[in-house]
Backbone as a printed PyTorch tensor [residue, N CA C, xyz], in Angstrom:
tensor([[[-10.6500,  13.0720,   0.9220],
         [ -9.4850,  12.2130,   0.9930],
         [ -9.8840,  10.7570,   1.2160]],

        [[-10.8850,  10.5380,   2.0830],
         [-11.3380,   9.1710,   2.3480],
         [-11.8860,   8.5250,   1.0830]],

        [[-12.5530,   9.3190,   0.2350],
         [-13.1010,   8.7830,  -1.0030],
         [-11.9950,   8.2740,  -1.9150]],

        [[-10.8830,   8.9940,  -1.9760],
         [ -9.7610,   8.5650,  -2.8030],
         [ -9.2370,   7.2280,  -2.3130]],

        [[ -9.0520,   7.0910,  -1.0170],
         [ -8.5770,   5.8270,  -0.4630],
         [ -9.5540,   4.7070,  -0.7800]],

        [[-10.8340,   4.9690,  -0.6090],
         [-11.8390,   3.9400,  -0.8170],
         [-11.8380,   3.4640,  -2.2630]],

        [[-11.8470,   4.3820,  -3.2220],
         [-11.8730,   3.9570,  -4.6100],
         [-10.5700,   3.2720,  -4.9900]],

        [[ -9.4700,   3.6590,  -4.3490],
         [ -8.2040,   2.9860,  -4.6250],
         [ -8.2760,   1.5270,  -4.1890]],

        [[ -8.8880,   1.2690,  -3.0290],
         [ -8.9700,  -0.1040,  -2.5540],
         [ -9.9020,  -0.9330,  -3.4220]],

        [[-10.7730,  -0.2790,  -4.1860],
         [-11.6890,  -1.0070,  -5.0460],
         [-11.1620,  -1.1550,  -6.4680]],

        [[ -9.9010,  -0.8630,  -6.6880],
         [ -9.3230,  -0.9970,  -8.0230],
         [ -9.5590,  -2.4070,  -8.5500]],

        [[ -9.2190,  -3.3870,  -7.7490],
         [ -9.5450,  -4.7580,  -8.0880],
         [-10.8860,  -5.0210,  -7.4240]],

        [[-11.8290,  -5.5220,  -8.1750],
         [-13.1710,  -5.6640,  -7.6420],
         [-13.1710,  -6.4990,  -6.3710]],

        [[-13.4050,  -5.8480,  -5.2720],
         [-13.5560,  -6.5050,  -3.9840],
         [-15.0430,  -6.4360,  -3.6730]],

        [[-15.7300,  -7.5160,  -3.9630],
         [-17.1810,  -7.5340,  -3.8910],
         [-17.6810,  -7.1750,  -2.4960]],

        [[-17.0670,  -7.7560,  -1.4810],
         [-17.5240,  -7.4850,  -0.1130],
         [-17.3440,  -6.0110,   0.2560]],

        [[-16.2270,  -5.4170,  -0.1300],
         [-15.9990,  -3.9970,   0.1780],
         [-17.0060,  -3.1080,  -0.5380]],

        [[-17.3140,  -3.4490,  -1.7740],
         [-18.2860,  -2.6650,  -2.5370],
         [-19.6630,  -2.7470,  -1.8820]],

        [[-20.0420,  -3.9310,  -1.4460],
         [-21.3380,  -4.1040,  -0.7770],
         [-21.3570,  -3.3370,   0.5390]],

        [[-20.2600,  -3.4050,   1.3020],
         [-20.1830,  -2.6700,   2.5690],
         [-20.2430,  -1.1610,   2.3410]],

        [[-19.6390,  -0.7040,   1.2560],
         [-19.6740,   0.7220,   0.9160],
         [-21.1180,   1.1730,   0.7060]],

        [[-21.9330,   0.2870,   0.1500],
         [-23.3610,   0.5580,   0.0380],
         [-23.8080,   1.3200,  -1.1840]],

        [[-22.8870,   1.6660,  -2.0740],
         [-23.2810,   2.3610,  -3.3010],
         [-22.1870,   2.2410,  -4.3480]],

        [[-22.6100,   2.3700,  -5.5780],
         [-21.6940,   2.4200,  -6.7120],
         [-21.5630,   3.8890,  -7.0680]],

        [[-20.3190,   4.3630,  -7.2330],
         [-20.1350,   5.8050,  -7.4000],
         [-19.5010,   6.2140,  -8.7280]],

        [[-19.3110,   5.2740,  -9.6500],
         [-18.7460,   5.6470, -10.9540],
         [-19.1320,   4.6000, -11.9930]],

        [[-18.9500,   4.9670, -13.2460],
         [-19.2230,   4.0300, -14.3380],
         [-18.3000,   2.8160, -14.2580]],

        [[-17.0450,   3.0470, -13.8750],
         [-16.1110,   1.9300, -13.7660],
         [-16.5450,   0.9660, -12.6660]],

        [[-16.9640,   1.4950, -11.5310],
         [-17.4760,   0.6190, -10.4690],
         [-18.7240,  -0.1260, -10.9370]],

        [[-19.5720,   0.5400, -11.7210],
         [-20.7720,  -0.1140, -12.2530],
         [-20.3880,  -1.2990, -13.1280]],

        [[-19.4500,  -1.0880, -14.0270],
         [-19.0350,  -2.1670, -14.9290],
         [-18.3680,  -3.3050, -14.1590]],

        [[-17.5310,  -2.9530, -13.1810],
         [-16.9000,  -3.9860, -12.3490],
         [-17.9550,  -4.7740, -11.5880]],

        [[-18.9270,  -4.0610, -11.0290],
         [-19.9960,  -4.7160, -10.2670],
         [-20.8430,  -5.6120, -11.1690]],

        [[-21.1170,  -5.1650, -12.3870],
         [-21.9190,  -5.9620, -13.3270],
         [-21.2210,  -7.2680, -13.6750]],

        [[-19.9300,  -7.1850, -13.9510],
         [-19.1650,  -8.4030, -14.2400],
         [-19.1080,  -9.3190, -13.0210]],

        [[-18.9060,  -8.7280, -11.8570],
         [-18.8440,  -9.5200, -10.6240],
         [-20.1870, -10.1970, -10.3510]],

        [[-21.2930,  -9.4960, -10.5980],
         [-22.6220, -10.0790, -10.3680],
         [-22.8590, -11.2730, -11.2890]],

        [[-22.4690, -11.1400, -12.5570],
         [-22.6050, -12.2730, -13.4910],
         [-21.7630, -13.4570, -13.0310]],

        [[-20.5420, -13.1580, -12.6090],
         [-19.6380, -14.1960, -12.1140],
         [-20.2530, -14.8960, -10.8970]],

        [[-20.7910, -14.1200,  -9.9600],
         [-21.4100, -14.6970,  -8.7600],
         [-22.6270, -15.5440,  -9.1120]],

        [[-23.4090, -15.0880, -10.0820],
         [-24.5900, -15.8460, -10.4990],
         [-24.1750, -17.2310, -10.9920]],

        [[-23.1140, -17.2870, -11.7850],
         [-22.6220, -18.5780, -12.2810],
         [-22.0520, -19.4290, -11.1500]],

        [[-21.2720, -18.7990, -10.2800],
         [-20.6450, -19.5240,  -9.1710],
         [-21.6750, -20.0260,  -8.1660]],

        [[-22.7790, -19.3050,  -8.0100],
         [-23.7650, -19.6720,  -6.9870],
         [-24.4890, -20.9740,  -7.3170]],

        [[-24.3830, -21.4400,  -8.5670],
         [-24.9620, -22.7440,  -8.9080],
         [-24.2820, -23.8510,  -8.1090]],

        [[-22.9680, -23.7170,  -7.9020],
         [-22.2120, -24.7030,  -7.1290],
         [-22.0000, -24.2710,  -5.6870]],

        [[-22.1140, -22.9730,  -5.4350],
         [-21.9110, -22.4280,  -4.0930],
         [-23.0890, -21.5180,  -3.7500]],

        [[-24.1840, -22.0990,  -3.2620],
         [-25.4050, -21.3240,  -3.0030],
         [-25.2150, -20.1390,  -2.0600]],

        [[-24.1970, -20.1870,  -1.2070],
         [-23.9710, -19.0820,  -0.2650],
         [-23.5950, -17.7830,  -0.9790]],

        [[-23.2020, -17.8690,  -2.2450],
         [-22.8340, -16.6720,  -3.0090],
         [-24.0590, -15.9350,  -3.5580]],

        [[-25.2060, -16.5910,  -3.5470],
         [-26.4250, -15.9830,  -4.1000],
         [-26.7940, -14.6920,  -3.3760]],

        [[-26.6070, -14.6490,  -2.0660],
         [-26.9340, -13.4430,  -1.2990],
         [-26.0370, -12.2720,  -1.7110]],

        [[-24.7430, -12.5470,  -1.9240],
         [-23.8300, -11.4920,  -2.3860],
         [-24.2710, -10.9720,  -3.7540]],

        [[-24.6350, -11.8900,  -4.6410],
         [-25.0730, -11.5020,  -5.9860],
         [-26.3320, -10.6450,  -5.9030]],

        [[-27.2340, -11.0090,  -5.0070],
         [-28.4780, -10.2490,  -4.8350],
         [-28.1910,  -8.8310,  -4.3380]],

        [[-27.3060,  -8.7080,  -3.3600],
         [-26.9600,  -7.3820,  -2.8180],
         [-26.2650,  -6.5220,  -3.8730]],

        [[-25.3670,  -7.1470,  -4.6200],
         [-24.6500,  -6.4290,  -5.6750],
         [-25.6270,  -5.9700,  -6.7610]],

        [[-26.5630,  -6.8300,  -7.1160],
         [-27.5650,  -6.4780,  -8.1290],
         [-28.4170,  -5.2950,  -7.6840]],

        [[-28.6970,  -5.2170,  -6.3880],
         [-29.4510,  -4.0770,  -5.8500],
         [-28.6610,  -2.7810,  -6.0260]],

        [[-27.3550,  -2.8220,  -5.7280],
         [-26.5070,  -1.6330,  -5.9110],
         [-26.4680,  -1.2150,  -7.3790]],

        [[-26.3940,  -2.1980,  -8.2660],
         [-26.3650,  -1.9180,  -9.7060],
         [-27.6690,  -1.2430, -10.1330]],

        [[-28.7950,  -1.8070,  -9.7170],
         [-30.1000,  -1.2180, -10.0660],
         [-30.2220,   0.2090,  -9.5410]],

        [[-29.7840,   0.4230,  -8.2980],
         [-29.8560,   1.7690,  -7.7070],
         [-29.0480,   2.7770,  -8.5240]],

        [[-27.8330,   2.3920,  -8.9180],
         [-26.9810,   3.2950,  -9.6950],
         [-27.6180,   3.5780, -11.0570]],

        [[-28.1000,   2.5200, -11.7200],
         [-28.6940,   2.7000, -13.0460],
         [-29.9580,   3.5580, -12.9880]],

        [[-30.7590,   3.3820, -11.9500],
         [-31.9560,   4.2220, -11.7860],
         [-31.5760,   5.6900, -11.6320]],

        [[-30.5330,   5.9260, -10.8680],
         [-30.1040,   7.3000, -10.5920],
         [-29.4480,   7.9600, -11.8100]],

        [[-28.6550,   7.2060, -12.5770],
         [-27.8300,   7.8170, -13.6280],
         [-28.2600,   7.4990, -15.0630]],

        [[-29.0810,   6.4700, -15.2650],
         [-29.3870,   6.0510, -16.6260],
         [-30.8840,   5.9510, -16.9310]],

        [[-31.7530,   6.1740, -15.9590],
         [-33.1820,   5.9340, -16.1910],
         [-33.8380,   6.9850, -17.0920]],

        [[-33.3510,   8.2140, -17.0610],
         [-33.9110,   9.2730, -17.9040],
         [-32.9730,   9.4920, -19.0920]],

        [[-33.3120,   8.8750, -20.2200],
         [-32.4280,   8.9280, -21.3900],
         [-32.2080,  10.3440, -21.9090]],

        [[-33.1360,  11.2490, -21.6220],
         [-32.9770,  12.6380, -22.0510],
         [-31.8330,  13.3220, -21.3070]],

        [[-31.5400,  12.8200, -20.1230],
         [-30.4790,  13.4080, -19.2970],
         [-29.1020,  12.7870, -19.5580]],

        [[-29.0640,  11.6820, -20.2930],
         [-27.7980,  10.9930, -20.5590],
         [-27.0130,  11.7690, -21.6140]],

        [[-25.7760,  12.1230, -21.2740],
         [-24.9390,  12.9170, -22.1780],
         [-24.0040,  12.0180, -22.9850]],

        [[-23.4580,  12.5880, -24.0520],
         [-22.4660,  11.8540, -24.8450],
         [-21.2390,  11.5290, -24.0040]],

        [[-20.8840,  12.4640, -23.1240],
         [-19.7400,  12.2480, -22.2360],
         [-19.9840,  11.0350, -21.3360]],

        [[-21.1970,  10.9130, -20.8260],
         [-21.5480,   9.7870, -19.9580],
         [-21.4740,   8.4660, -20.7340]],

        [[-21.9530,   8.4690, -21.9670],
         [-21.9050,   7.2660, -22.8040],
         [-20.4550,   6.8940, -23.0960]],

        [[-19.6330,   7.8940, -23.4260],
         [-18.2130,   7.6380, -23.7000],
         [-17.5140,   7.0880, -22.4580]],

        [[-17.8240,   7.6780, -21.3030],
         [-17.2340,   7.1980, -20.0460],
         [-17.6540,   5.7540, -19.7780]],

        [[-18.9060,   5.4470, -20.0530],
         [-19.4180,   4.0910, -19.8600],
         [-18.7080,   3.0970, -20.7770]],

        [[-18.5070,   3.4910, -22.0400],
         [-17.8100,   2.6140, -22.9920],
         [-16.3830,   2.3250, -22.5440]],

        [[-15.6720,   3.3790, -22.1190],
         [-14.3000,   3.1950, -21.6170],
         [-14.2860,   2.3110, -20.3770]],

        [[-15.2270,   2.5450, -19.4810],
         [-15.3020,   1.7670, -18.2440],
         [-15.5700,   0.2960, -18.5410]],

        [[-16.4350,   0.0380, -19.5090],
         [-16.7540,  -1.3500, -19.8700],
         [-15.5120,  -2.0750, -20.3870]],

        [[-14.7740,  -1.4230, -21.2740],
         [-13.5460,  -2.0350, -21.8070],
         [-12.5350,  -2.2850, -20.7010]],

        [[-12.3620,  -1.3030, -19.8410],
         [-11.4050,  -1.4190, -18.7370],
         [-11.7980,  -2.5650, -17.7970]],

        [[-13.0630,  -2.6080, -17.4100],
         [-13.5320,  -3.6310, -16.4750],
         [-13.3840,  -5.0330, -17.0650]],

        [[-13.6810,  -5.1810, -18.3520],
         [-13.5320,  -6.4910, -18.9930],
         [-12.0750,  -6.9320, -19.0140]],

        [[-11.1860,  -6.0050, -19.2930],
         [ -9.7580,  -6.3100, -19.3050],
         [ -9.2900,  -6.7500, -17.9130]],

        [[ -9.7200,  -6.0100, -16.8940],
         [ -9.3650,  -6.3560, -15.5150],
         [ -9.9250,  -7.7280, -15.1400]],

        [[-11.2020,  -7.9420, -15.4660],
         [-11.8600,  -9.1880, -15.0880],
         [-11.1410, -10.3850, -15.6980]],

        [[-10.7780, -10.2860, -16.9720],
         [-10.0450, -11.3810, -17.6300],
         [ -8.7060, -11.6220, -16.9490]],

        [[ -8.0160, -10.5380, -16.6080],
         [ -6.7210, -10.6750, -15.9450],
         [ -6.8790, -11.3900, -14.6040]],

        [[ -7.8280, -10.9290, -13.7750],
         [ -7.9880, -11.5080, -12.4390],
         [ -8.4770, -12.9500, -12.4970]],

        [[ -9.3120, -13.2720, -13.4790],
         [ -9.7710, -14.6550, -13.6530],
         [ -8.5840, -15.5480, -14.0120]],

        [[ -7.7770, -15.0810, -14.9460],
         [ -6.5950, -15.8430, -15.3550],
         [ -5.6410, -16.0230, -14.1720]],

        [[ -5.4910, -14.9770, -13.3590],
         [ -4.6060, -15.0590, -12.1940],
         [ -5.1090, -16.1010, -11.2010]],

        [[ -6.4050, -16.0780, -10.9090],
         [ -6.9700, -17.0730,  -9.9780],
         [ -6.7450, -18.4850, -10.4940]],

        [[ -6.9650, -18.6790, -11.8020],
         [ -6.7610, -20.0000, -12.3990],
         [ -5.2960, -20.4190, -12.3070]],

        [[ -4.3890, -19.4860, -12.5360],
         [ -2.9580, -19.7720, -12.4590],
         [ -2.5530, -20.1660, -11.0410]],

        [[ -3.0600, -19.4530, -10.0530],
         [ -2.7300, -19.7710,  -8.6590],
         [ -3.2770, -21.1480,  -8.2930]],

        [[ -4.5180, -21.4360,  -8.6770],
         [ -5.1180, -22.7450,  -8.3800],
         [ -4.3390, -23.8720,  -9.0470]],

        [[ -3.9690, -23.6680, -10.3090],
         [ -3.2010, -24.6720, -11.0490],
         [ -1.8370, -24.8950, -10.3940]],

        [[ -1.1890, -23.8110,  -9.9860],
         [  0.1290, -23.9080,  -9.3530],
         [  0.0420, -24.6450,  -8.0250]],

        [[ -1.0150, -24.3920,  -7.2700],
         [ -1.2110, -25.1290,  -6.0130],
         [ -1.2940, -26.6260,  -6.2890]],

        [[ -2.1250, -27.0170,  -7.2640],
         [ -2.2800, -28.4370,  -7.6080],
         [ -0.9570, -29.0480,  -8.0430]],

        [[ -0.2230, -28.3260,  -8.8880],
         [  1.0610, -28.8370,  -9.3780],
         [  2.0470, -29.0830,  -8.2450]],

        [[  1.8880, -28.3400,  -7.1640],
         [  2.7850, -28.4830,  -6.0210],
         [  2.1810, -29.3390,  -4.9080]],

        [[  1.0880, -30.0300,  -5.2190],
         [  0.4640, -30.9190,  -4.2460],
         [ -0.1440, -30.1930,  -3.0580]],

        [[ -0.5570, -28.9540,  -3.2790],
         [ -1.1250, -28.1450,  -2.1980],
         [ -2.6050, -27.8800,  -2.4610]],

        [[ -3.3060, -27.4930,  -1.4010],
         [ -4.7190, -27.1510,  -1.5340],
         [ -4.9920, -25.8120,  -0.8520]],

        [[ -6.2640, -25.4420,  -0.7820],
         [ -6.6360, -24.1530,  -0.1790],
         [ -6.2160, -24.0530,   1.2770]],

        [[ -6.3220, -25.1630,   2.0130],
         [ -5.9010, -25.1460,   3.4250],
         [ -4.4200, -24.8160,   3.5500]],

        [[ -3.6170, -25.3920,   2.6500],
         [ -2.1740, -25.1250,   2.6760],
         [ -1.8970, -23.6570,   2.3650]],

        [[ -2.5930, -23.1240,   1.3530],
         [ -2.3990, -21.7160,   1.0030],
         [ -2.8460, -20.8120,   2.1510]],

        [[ -3.9130, -21.2120,   2.8380],
         [ -4.3750, -20.4430,   3.9970],
         [ -3.2800, -20.3600,   5.0540]],

        [[ -2.6170, -21.4790,   5.3160],
         [ -1.5370, -21.4900,   6.3110],
         [ -0.3510, -20.6530,   5.8380]],

        [[ -0.0140, -20.7650,   4.5600],
         [  1.1280, -20.0240,   4.0060],
         [  0.8880, -18.5170,   4.0880]],

        [[ -0.3200, -18.0830,   3.7470],
         [ -0.6290, -16.6460,   3.7150],
         [ -1.1760, -16.1230,   5.0390]],

        [[ -1.3110, -17.0060,   6.0110],
         [ -1.8240, -16.6470,   7.3480],
         [ -3.2490, -16.0910,   7.2850]],

        [[ -4.0910, -16.7530,   6.4880],
         [ -5.5130, -16.4310,   6.3970],
         [ -6.3030, -17.6750,   6.7910]],

        [[ -7.5820, -17.4850,   7.1150],
         [ -8.3930, -18.6730,   7.3750],
         [ -8.9060, -19.2440,   6.0530]],

        [[ -9.4150, -20.4720,   6.1100],
         [ -9.8130, -21.1780,   4.8900],
         [-10.9210, -20.4490,   4.1310]],

        [[-11.8970, -19.9060,   4.8490],
         [-12.9970, -19.2310,   4.1530],
         [-12.5060, -17.9670,   3.4390]],

        [[-11.5220, -17.2910,   4.0260],
         [-10.9530, -16.0980,   3.3930],
         [-10.2250, -16.4920,   2.1020]],

        [[ -9.4590, -17.5890,   2.1550],
         [ -8.7580, -18.0780,   0.9570],
         [ -9.7710, -18.4620,  -0.1150]],

        [[-10.8540, -19.1030,   0.2930],
         [-11.9000, -19.4640,  -0.6590],
         [-12.4590, -18.2110,  -1.3320]],

        [[-12.6650, -17.1550,  -0.5470],
         [-13.1540, -15.8910,  -1.1080],
         [-12.1300, -15.2700,  -2.0510]],

        [[-10.8400, -15.3910,  -1.7290],
         [ -9.7950, -14.8840,  -2.6240],
         [ -9.8260, -15.6320,  -3.9530]],

        [[ -9.8870, -16.9610,  -3.8780],
         [ -9.8400, -17.7740,  -5.0910],
         [-11.1380, -17.7150,  -5.8960]],

        [[-12.2220, -17.2970,  -5.2530],
         [-13.4920, -17.1330,  -5.9630],
         [-13.7140, -15.7050,  -6.4410]],

        [[-12.7640, -14.8130,  -6.1600],
         [-12.8930, -13.4340,  -6.6210],
         [-13.8020, -12.5740,  -5.7630]],

        [[-14.1400, -13.0380,  -4.5630],
         [-15.0020, -12.2630,  -3.6720],
         [-14.1840, -11.1750,  -2.9820]],

        [[-12.9740, -11.5080,  -2.6310],
         [-12.0400, -10.5600,  -2.0100],
         [-10.7960, -10.4630,  -2.8900]],

        [[-10.0030,  -9.4250,  -2.6270],
         [ -8.7770,  -9.2340,  -3.4040],
         [ -7.5580,  -9.7050,  -2.6190]],

        [[ -6.5880, -10.2020,  -3.3510],
         [ -5.3060, -10.5430,  -2.7420],
         [ -4.6000,  -9.2530,  -2.3500]],

        [[ -3.9440,  -9.2580,  -1.2050],
         [ -3.1230,  -8.1000,  -0.8310],
         [ -1.8160,  -8.1800,  -1.6090]],

        [[ -1.1020,  -7.0710,  -1.6740],
         [  0.1930,  -7.0780,  -2.3510],
         [  1.1370,  -8.0470,  -1.6510]],

        [[  1.0620,  -8.1130,  -0.3320],
         [  1.9060,  -9.0410,   0.4180],
         [  1.6020, -10.4920,   0.0320]],

        [[  0.3080, -10.8330,  -0.1090],
         [ -0.0780, -12.1790,  -0.5500],
         [  0.5510, -12.4910,  -1.9030]],

        [[  0.4560, -11.5360,  -2.8230],
         [  0.9630, -11.7550,  -4.1820],
         [  2.4790, -11.8920,  -4.2020]],

        [[  3.1640, -11.1340,  -3.3690],
         [  4.6300, -11.2420,  -3.3000],
         [  5.0280, -12.6100,  -2.7560]],

        [[  4.3180, -13.0810,  -1.7420],
         [  4.6080, -14.4130,  -1.1950],
         [  4.3870, -15.4780,  -2.2690]],

        [[  3.2700, -15.3910,  -2.9810],
         [  2.9710, -16.3570,  -4.0480],
         [  4.0430, -16.2970,  -5.1300]],

        [[  4.4430, -15.0990,  -5.4960],
         [  5.5110, -14.9060,  -6.4940],
         [  6.8090, -15.5670,  -6.0430]],

        [[  7.2230, -15.2760,  -4.8220],
         [  8.5030, -15.7920,  -4.3210],
         [  8.4590, -17.3050,  -4.1140]],

        [[  7.3660, -17.7980,  -3.5870],
         [  7.2620, -19.2110,  -3.2540],
         [  7.1110, -20.0950,  -4.4900]],

        [[  6.2890, -19.6560,  -5.4360],
         [  5.9730, -20.5010,  -6.5850],
         [  6.6310, -20.0520,  -7.8870]],

        [[  7.3320, -18.9250,  -7.8540],
         [  8.0190, -18.4520,  -9.0520],
         [  7.0900, -17.9300, -10.1370]],

        [[  5.8840, -17.5500,  -9.7690],
         [  4.9650, -16.9590, -10.7480],
         [  5.4060, -15.5190, -10.9900]],

        [[  5.5090, -15.1430, -12.2620],
         [  5.9590, -13.7910, -12.5940],
         [  5.0010, -12.7430, -12.0250]],

        [[  5.5790, -11.6530, -11.5180],
         [  4.7500, -10.5870, -10.9420],
         [  3.7660, -10.0190, -11.9560]],

        [[  4.1670,  -9.9360, -13.2270],
         [  3.2390,  -9.3860, -14.2220],
         [  2.0400, -10.3070, -14.4620]],

        [[  2.1230, -11.5640, -14.0060],
         [  0.9700, -12.4590, -14.0640],
         [  0.1150, -12.3660, -12.7990]],

        [[  0.6190, -11.6610, -11.7950],
         [ -0.0890, -11.5310, -10.5200],
         [ -0.6270, -10.1270, -10.2670]],

        [[  0.0370,  -9.1080, -10.8320],
         [ -0.3260,  -7.7160, -10.5550],
         [ -0.7880,  -7.0450, -11.8500]],

        [[ -1.9960,  -6.5130, -11.8400],
         [ -2.5370,  -5.7880, -12.9910],
         [ -1.8290,  -4.4450, -13.0720]],

        [[ -1.0960,  -4.2140, -14.1450],
         [ -0.2230,  -3.0380, -14.2010],
         [ -0.7240,  -1.9150, -15.1070]],

        [[ -1.8870,  -2.0700, -15.7100],
         [ -2.3910,  -0.9760, -16.5400],
         [ -2.8810,   0.1570, -15.6570]],

        [[ -2.6840,   1.3640, -16.1340],
         [ -3.1520,   2.5230, -15.3730],
         [ -4.4100,   3.0820, -16.0310]],

        [[ -5.1870,   3.7830, -15.2450],
         [ -6.4590,   4.3090, -15.7510],
         [ -6.2250,   5.4490, -16.7410]],

        [[ -7.2420,   5.7360, -17.5180],
         [ -7.1860,   6.8310, -18.4860],
         [ -6.9180,   8.1490, -17.7650]],

        [[ -7.5580,   8.3310, -16.6050],
         [ -7.3710,   9.5660, -15.8380],
         [ -5.9120,   9.7140, -15.3970]],

        [[ -5.3200,   8.6150, -14.9610],
         [ -3.9240,   8.6520, -14.5230],
         [ -3.0040,   8.9220, -15.7050]],

        [[ -3.2790,   8.2780, -16.8430],
         [ -2.4830,   8.5330, -18.0500],
         [ -2.5210,  10.0160, -18.4080]],

        [[ -3.7190,  10.5830, -18.3660],
         [ -3.8930,  11.9990, -18.7120],
         [ -3.1000,  12.8860, -17.7560]],

        [[ -3.1940,  12.5940, -16.4600],
         [ -2.4830,  13.3870, -15.4560],
         [ -0.9750,  13.3030, -15.6740]],

        [[ -0.4620,  12.1040, -15.9450],
         [  0.9770,  11.9250, -16.1650],
         [  1.4120,  12.6700, -17.4240]],

        [[  0.6210,  12.5390, -18.4840],
         [  0.9590,  13.2180, -19.7400],
         [  1.0170,  14.7270, -19.5310]],

        [[  0.0310,  15.2740, -18.8210],
         [  0.0230,  16.7180, -18.5480],
         [  1.2380,  17.1290, -17.7280]],

        [[  1.5970,  16.3150, -16.7410],
         [  2.7640,  16.6290, -15.9070],
         [  4.0430,  16.6010, -16.7330]],

        [[  4.1520,  15.6090, -17.6220],
         [  5.3530,  15.5180, -18.4580],
         [  5.4090,  16.6610, -19.4720]],

        [[  4.2560,  17.0180, -20.0420],
         [  4.2270,  18.1370, -20.9880],
         [  4.5920,  19.4460, -20.2950]],

        [[  4.1460,  19.5990, -19.0640],
         [  4.5040,  20.7840, -18.2870],
         [  6.0100,  20.7990, -18.0370]],

        [[  6.5670,  19.6340, -17.7870],
         [  8.0090,  19.5200, -17.5770],
         [  8.7680,  19.9540, -18.8240]],

        [[  8.2630,  19.5630, -19.9990],
         [  8.9050,  19.9630, -21.2560],
         [  8.8630,  21.4780, -21.4080]],

        [[  7.7210,  22.0760, -21.1110],
         [  7.6010,  23.5280, -21.2810],
         [  8.4400,  24.2980, -20.2660]],

        [[  8.7090,  23.7020, -19.1220],
         [  9.5630,  24.3260, -18.1040],
         [ 10.9790,  23.7610, -18.1660]],

        [[ 11.3560,  23.3120, -19.3260],
         [ 12.6300,  22.6150, -19.5130],
         [ 13.8190,  23.4050, -18.9630]],

        [[ 14.6440,  22.7000, -18.2380],
         [ 15.8870,  23.2900, -17.7230],
         [ 17.0520,  22.4940, -18.2890]],

        [[ 18.2480,  22.8020, -17.8490],
         [ 19.4350,  22.0960, -18.3420],
         [ 19.3990,  20.6170, -17.9740]],

        [[ 18.8000,  20.2810, -16.8470],
         [ 18.7820,  18.8800, -16.4180],
         [ 17.6520,  18.0830, -17.0560]],

        [[ 16.6480,  18.7800, -17.5910],
         [ 15.5210,  18.0890, -18.2110],
         [ 15.5150,  18.3950, -19.6990]],

        [[ 15.7830,  17.4230, -20.4860],
         [ 15.8030,  17.6060, -21.9300],
         [ 14.4530,  17.1840, -22.5080]],

        [[ 13.8640,  18.0170, -23.3750],
         [ 12.5630,  17.6870, -23.9580],
         [ 12.5220,  16.3060, -24.6110]],

        [[ 13.5860,  15.8850, -25.2640],
         [ 13.6030,  14.5760, -25.9260],
         [ 13.4470,  13.4430, -24.9180]],

        [[ 14.0730,  13.6040, -23.7450],
         [ 13.9510,  12.5740, -22.7070],
         [ 12.5130,  12.4860, -22.2020]],

        [[ 11.9080,  13.6380, -21.9910],
         [ 10.5310,  13.6670, -21.4990],
         [  9.5910,  13.1060, -22.5620]],

        [[  9.8300,  13.4550, -23.8270],
         [  9.0090,  12.9340, -24.9150],
         [  9.0780,  11.4150, -24.9620]],

        [[ 10.2500,  10.8520, -24.7260],
         [ 10.3700,   9.3880, -24.7240],
         [  9.6000,   8.7760, -23.5540]],

        [[  9.4970,   9.4990, -22.4360],
         [  8.6970,   9.0130, -21.3070],
         [  7.2120,   8.9940, -21.6660]],

        [[  6.7610,  10.0290, -22.3800],
         [  5.3640,  10.0750, -22.8160],
         [  5.0800,   8.8930, -23.7430]],

        [[  6.0000,   8.6150, -24.6670],
         [  5.8290,   7.4720, -25.5760],
         [  5.7890,   6.1620, -24.7990]],

        [[  6.6420,   6.0370, -23.7750],
         [  6.6680,   4.8190, -22.9560],
         [  5.3370,   4.6070, -22.2500]],

        [[  4.7010,   5.6930, -21.8800],
         [  3.4100,   5.6240, -21.1990],
         [  2.3640,   4.9460, -22.0790]],

        [[  2.4400,   5.1710, -23.3830],
         [  1.4320,   4.6430, -24.3000],
         [  1.8690,   3.3810, -25.0310]],

        [[  3.0250,   2.8450, -24.6900],
         [  3.4580,   1.6230, -25.3880],
         [  3.0380,   0.3850, -24.6490]]])
C-alpha cells in the first residue's frame, strides 16, 4: 500500500522525493528522472547548487539501467515496449510542466509580483518557491487552486489531466464488465459512450 502512495506522489516529477526514495522503480520513473537530470544539468549552469541534485539523480539512473538494461540478452520486447510508452508519456508530462512553470512566472510578472510575493501568497518560504518554479518540487493541488483563483489561469493549464495506460486499461475493463453485467439501469450504449470518451 505504501508503494502505491509513493508512486502516486511521484506522478509529477518531484526530484527531491525521488532522490529521498533512493531508487527508480519503473520505466516511467526512469524516463522522468532522465528528463529531470537533463533539465538540472542545463539549470545548474546558472544555479550551481542544482549540480548536486543532478549528480544524485544520475546515480539513481545508472543504478536502474545497470540492473534492468545492462544484459541485452535479458531485455524483453515487453520491456522495450514499456520503455517506449514511458518515454512518450514522460516527454508529454515534461512539456506540460515546463509550460505551466513558464505561464506562472509570466503571470507573476504581468501582475507586478515576484517569487517572494508568491511565497507569501502560498505560505511557503522563498527557497521552496524557487524549487517549485525550477521544477525541483511539485506544486500541491492547493497551490494550483490558489493560483487558478487568484490569477484566473485555467485549471487545464495547471493540472496534467492525462491518465496512464494502466489506468485506461483498468477503466476500460471495468466498463466492459459493466456492459456484460448490464441491468435495466445500465444501458450498454451509455457505457460504450463512456469508453469512447476515455479515448477522445
